[in-house]
Amino acid sequence: MPVMNLEAEASAPVITIDGPVGSGKGTVARLLAQRLGWHYLDSGLLYRAAGLAALRRGLPLSDGAAIAALLQTLPIRIEARGLEEPRVYLGEEELGDALRMESVGQAASQVAALPEVRAALVDAQRAFRRPPGLIADGRDMGTVIFPDAGLKVFLTASAEARAIRRHKQLKEKGISVTLSRLLHEIRERDERDQSRPVAPLKAADDAWFLDSTAWSAEEVAEAIHAEARRRGLV
Ligand code: DC
């Protein structure tokens, strides 16, 4: 019965992992989702798709109404594919690797500051909450999208460590960018994500803090898993 399904979805457990770019939250969230057999939401992909859509249409990255209207006609959809990279669609079109570009990350960070764009993406994010559970990675997962999550992790690392990780990730993807430029871009993006008035990157009041500077992704995933067990979530 639909009502019972809705209840099951609303009560499916959620672990949120919020933090700045390069904190390792994507890798850790994926590892945890694999270990637990839970669903995984990479919410940054939705903002990246919105940024890319606006860039392509030549819309000003400050025009929230126009971008939200565009997303009404061309909805963004993420198709999870188990352990593989999810597919992201804008309308019928699959967006692919362009989403990972640093320029698209910057555009995402700009459109993510617009309340109309954030509002347009709420339902798509909450729809990921399904049994047996969800690992949600982003900036406002614990503060705005899933405020009743059973465990809200706030993952940080030094800006230098984050720049080195991003550099390695991009290099593996064949994208070349200097470390100093990345460090500069990371600081710029942190500043914008933390200072915006709507849903800024900040820890929830009841967040569980982890500094991953000296830790591997496996160690971080293990620590979160242990905390989830301690809380009876898994
Ligand atoms: O996690 P990411 O680098 O793919 O995210 C790209 C941008 O999207 C990031 O700079 C801020 C924004 N974002 C957001 O505002 N809220 C989220 N939940 C996820 C990402």
Coordinates of C-alpha atoms and ligand atoms in Angstrom, one line a residue:
M1 CA 0.0 0.0 0.0
P2 CA 1.4 3.4 -0.9
V3 CA 1.0 4.8 2.6
M4 CA 3.0 2.0 4.1
N5 CA 5.7 2.5 1.5
L6 CA 5.9 6.2 2.4
E7 CA 6.3 5.4 6.0
A8 CA 9.1 2.9 5.3
E9 CA 10.9 5.5 3.2
A10 CA 10.6 8.3 5.8
S11 CA 11.9 5.9 8.5
A12 CA 14.8 4.4 6.5
P13 CA 18.0 5.3 8.4
V14 CA 20.2 8.1 7.0
I15 CA 23.9 8.9 7.6
T16 CA 24.8 12.3 6.4
I17 CA 28.4 13.2 5.5
D18 CA 29.0 17.0 5.0
G19 CA 32.2 18.8 4.5
P20 CA 34.3 21.0 2.2
V21 CA 35.7 20.0 -1.2
G22 CA 38.4 17.4 -1.0
S23 CA 37.6 16.3 2.6
G24 CA 37.2 12.8 1.2
K25 CA 33.5 12.6 1.8
G26 CA 32.7 11.2 -1.7
T27 CA 35.1 8.3 -1.4
V28 CA 34.2 7.6 2.2
A29 CA 30.4 7.8 1.5
R30 CA 30.8 5.3 -1.4
L31 CA 32.8 2.9 0.7
L32 CA 30.3 3.0 3.5
A33 CA 27.3 2.5 1.1
Q34 CA 29.1 -0.5 -0.3
R35 CA 29.9 -2.0 3.1
L36 CA 26.3 -1.5 4.3
G37 CA 24.5 -2.2 1.0
W38 CA 22.8 1.2 1.4
H39 CA 21.8 3.7 -1.3
Y40 CA 24.2 6.6 -1.9
L41 CA 23.4 10.2 -2.8
D42 CA 26.2 12.5 -4.2
S43 CA 24.2 15.7 -3.9
G44 CA 27.0 17.8 -5.5
L45 CA 26.2 16.1 -8.8
L46 CA 22.8 17.9 -8.8
Y47 CA 24.4 21.3 -8.3
R48 CA 27.0 20.5 -10.9
A49 CA 24.3 19.5 -13.4
A50 CA 22.4 22.8 -12.6
G51 CA 25.6 24.8 -13.1
L52 CA 26.4 23.1 -16.4
A53 CA 22.9 23.6 -17.6
A54 CA 23.1 27.3 -16.8
L55 CA 26.5 27.6 -18.5
R56 CA 25.3 25.9 -21.6
R57 CA 22.2 28.1 -21.9
G58 CA 24.3 31.2 -21.3
L59 CA 22.1 32.1 -18.3
P60 CA 23.8 34.4 -15.7
L61 CA 24.9 32.2 -12.8
S62 CA 23.2 34.7 -10.5
D63 CA 19.7 34.4 -12.0
G64 CA 18.0 31.9 -9.7
A65 CA 14.5 32.3 -11.2
A66 CA 15.7 31.6 -14.7
I67 CA 17.8 28.6 -13.7
A68 CA 15.0 27.2 -11.6
A69 CA 12.6 27.6 -14.6
L70 CA 15.1 25.8 -16.8
L71 CA 15.2 22.9 -14.3
Q72 CA 11.4 22.7 -14.5
T73 CA 11.5 22.0 -18.2
L74 CA 14.7 20.0 -18.1
P75 CA 14.7 18.1 -14.8
I76 CA 17.9 16.6 -13.4
R77 CA 17.8 12.9 -12.6
I78 CA 20.5 10.7 -11.1
E79 CA 20.5 7.0 -11.9
A80 CA 22.4 5.0 -9.4
R81 CA 24.3 2.0 -10.8
G82 CA 25.6 0.0 -7.8
L83 CA 29.3 0.3 -7.5
E84 CA 29.7 2.2 -10.8
E85 CA 29.6 6.0 -11.2
P86 CA 26.0 7.1 -11.3
R87 CA 24.5 8.5 -14.5
V88 CA 23.3 12.0 -14.4
Y89 CA 20.6 13.2 -16.9
L90 CA 19.4 16.7 -17.8
G91 CA 16.1 16.0 -19.4
E92 CA 16.8 13.1 -21.7
E93 CA 20.5 13.9 -22.1
E94 CA 23.3 12.2 -20.1
L95 CA 25.8 14.7 -18.9
G96 CA 28.9 12.5 -18.4
D97 CA 32.5 13.6 -17.5
A98 CA 32.0 17.3 -18.1
L99 CA 30.4 17.4 -14.7
R100 CA 33.7 16.7 -13.0
M101 CA 35.5 19.7 -14.4
E102 CA 36.7 22.3 -12.0
S103 CA 35.0 25.1 -14.0
V104 CA 31.7 23.2 -13.5
G105 CA 32.4 22.9 -9.8
Q106 CA 32.9 26.6 -9.6
A107 CA 29.6 27.2 -11.5
A108 CA 27.9 24.7 -9.2
S109 CA 29.1 26.6 -6.2
Q110 CA 27.7 29.8 -7.6
V111 CA 24.2 28.5 -8.5
A112 CA 24.1 26.6 -5.2
A113 CA 24.0 30.0 -3.5
L114 CA 20.6 30.8 -5.1
P115 CA 17.6 29.9 -2.9
E116 CA 15.4 29.1 -6.0
V117 CA 17.9 26.6 -7.3
R118 CA 18.3 24.9 -3.9
A119 CA 14.5 24.7 -3.5
A120 CA 14.2 23.1 -7.0
L121 CA 16.5 20.3 -5.9
V122 CA 15.1 19.3 -2.5
D123 CA 12.6 16.6 -3.7
A124 CA 15.1 14.9 -5.9
Q125 CA 17.5 14.5 -2.9
R126 CA 14.9 13.3 -0.4
A127 CA 13.7 10.7 -3.0
F128 CA 17.0 8.9 -2.4
R129 CA 15.9 7.9 1.1
R130 CA 14.8 4.3 0.7
P131 CA 15.2 1.1 2.7
P132 CA 17.6 -0.3 3.8
G133 CA 19.2 3.1 4.3
L134 CA 21.0 6.1 2.7
I135 CA 24.4 7.6 2.9
A136 CA 24.1 11.2 1.8
D137 CA 27.1 13.3 0.9
G138 CA 27.1 17.1 0.5
R139 CA 27.1 20.5 2.3
D140 CA 23.7 20.7 3.9
M141 CA 22.6 17.0 4.2
G142 CA 22.5 17.1 8.0
T143 CA 21.3 20.7 8.4
V144 CA 18.6 21.0 5.7
I145 CA 17.8 17.9 3.7
F146 CA 17.8 15.2 6.3
P147 CA 17.7 17.0 9.7
D148 CA 16.5 13.8 11.4
A149 CA 19.5 11.7 10.2
G150 CA 20.7 9.2 12.9
L151 CA 24.3 10.2 12.4
K152 CA 25.5 13.5 10.9
V153 CA 29.2 13.4 10.2
F154 CA 31.1 16.6 9.5
L155 CA 34.3 15.7 7.7
T156 CA 37.2 18.2 7.5
A157 CA 40.9 18.1 6.5
S158 CA 43.5 20.8 6.0
A159 CA 43.2 22.8 2.7
E160 CA 46.6 21.6 1.7
A161 CA 45.7 17.9 2.2
R162 CA 42.5 18.5 0.3
A163 CA 44.3 20.2 -2.6
I164 CA 46.7 17.2 -2.8
R165 CA 43.8 14.7 -2.9
R166 CA 41.9 16.6 -5.6
H167 CA 45.1 16.9 -7.6
K168 CA 45.6 13.2 -7.5
Q169 CA 41.9 12.5 -8.4
L170 CA 42.0 14.9 -11.4
K171 CA 45.4 13.5 -12.6
E172 CA 43.9 10.0 -12.6
K173 CA 41.1 11.4 -14.8
G174 CA 43.7 12.9 -17.2
I175 CA 42.9 16.5 -16.2
S176 CA 46.0 18.6 -15.6
V177 CA 45.9 21.5 -13.2
T178 CA 48.7 22.9 -10.9
L179 CA 48.6 22.3 -7.2
S180 CA 48.8 26.0 -6.4
R181 CA 45.9 26.8 -8.6
L182 CA 43.8 24.0 -7.0
L183 CA 44.7 25.3 -3.5
H184 CA 43.5 28.8 -4.6
E185 CA 40.3 27.4 -6.1
I186 CA 39.6 25.3 -3.1
R187 CA 40.0 28.3 -0.7
E188 CA 37.7 30.4 -3.0
R189 CA 35.1 27.7 -3.1
D190 CA 35.2 27.1 0.7
E191 CA 34.8 30.8 1.3
R192 CA 31.7 31.0 -1.1
D193 CA 30.1 27.8 0.3
Q194 CA 30.6 28.9 3.9
S195 CA 29.5 32.5 3.6
R196 CA 26.3 32.2 1.5
P197 CA 23.2 33.1 3.4
V198 CA 21.1 30.0 2.3
A199 CA 22.1 26.6 3.5
P200 CA 25.8 27.4 4.0
L201 CA 28.4 24.7 4.6
K202 CA 28.4 24.4 8.3
A203 CA 28.2 21.6 10.8
A204 CA 24.8 20.7 12.3
D205 CA 24.5 21.4 16.0
D206 CA 24.5 17.7 16.7
A207 CA 27.3 16.9 14.1
W208 CA 29.9 14.3 14.8
F209 CA 33.3 15.8 13.7
L210 CA 36.1 13.9 12.0
D211 CA 39.4 15.4 10.7
S212 CA 40.6 13.2 7.9
T213 CA 44.0 14.9 7.3
A214 CA 46.1 12.0 8.5
W215 CA 43.6 9.2 7.8
S216 CA 42.9 7.0 4.8
A217 CA 39.4 6.8 3.4
E218 CA 39.1 3.2 4.7
E219 CA 40.0 4.4 8.2
V220 CA 37.5 7.1 8.1
A221 CA 34.8 4.8 6.8
E222 CA 35.6 2.3 9.6
A223 CA 35.3 5.1 12.2
I224 CA 31.9 6.1 10.9
H225 CA 30.7 2.5 10.7
A226 CA 31.8 2.0 14.3
E227 CA 29.9 5.1 15.4
A228 CA 26.8 4.0 13.5
R229 CA 27.0 0.6 15.2
R230 CA 27.4 2.3 18.6
R231 CA 24.2 4.3 17.9
G232 CA 22.3 1.1 16.8
L233 CA 21.8 2.5 13.3
V234 CA 23.2 -0.6 11.6
Ligands
DC1 O1 30.7 18.2 -3.8 P1 30.9 18.9 -5.1 O2 32.3 19.5 -5.2 O3 30.6 18.0 -6.3 O4 29.9 20.1 -5.1 C1 29.9 21.1 -6.1 C2 29.3 22.4 -5.5 O5 27.9 22.3 -5.2 C3 30.0 22.9 -4.2 O6 30.9 23.9 -4.3 C4 28.8 23.4 -3.4 C5 27.6 22.9 -4.0 N1 26.8 22.0 -3.1 C6 25.9 22.5 -2.3 O7 25.8 23.7 -2.2 N2 25.2 21.7 -1.5 C7 25.3 20.3 -1.6 N3 24.6 19.5 -0.8 C8 26.3 19.8 -2.5 C9 27.0 20.6 -3.2

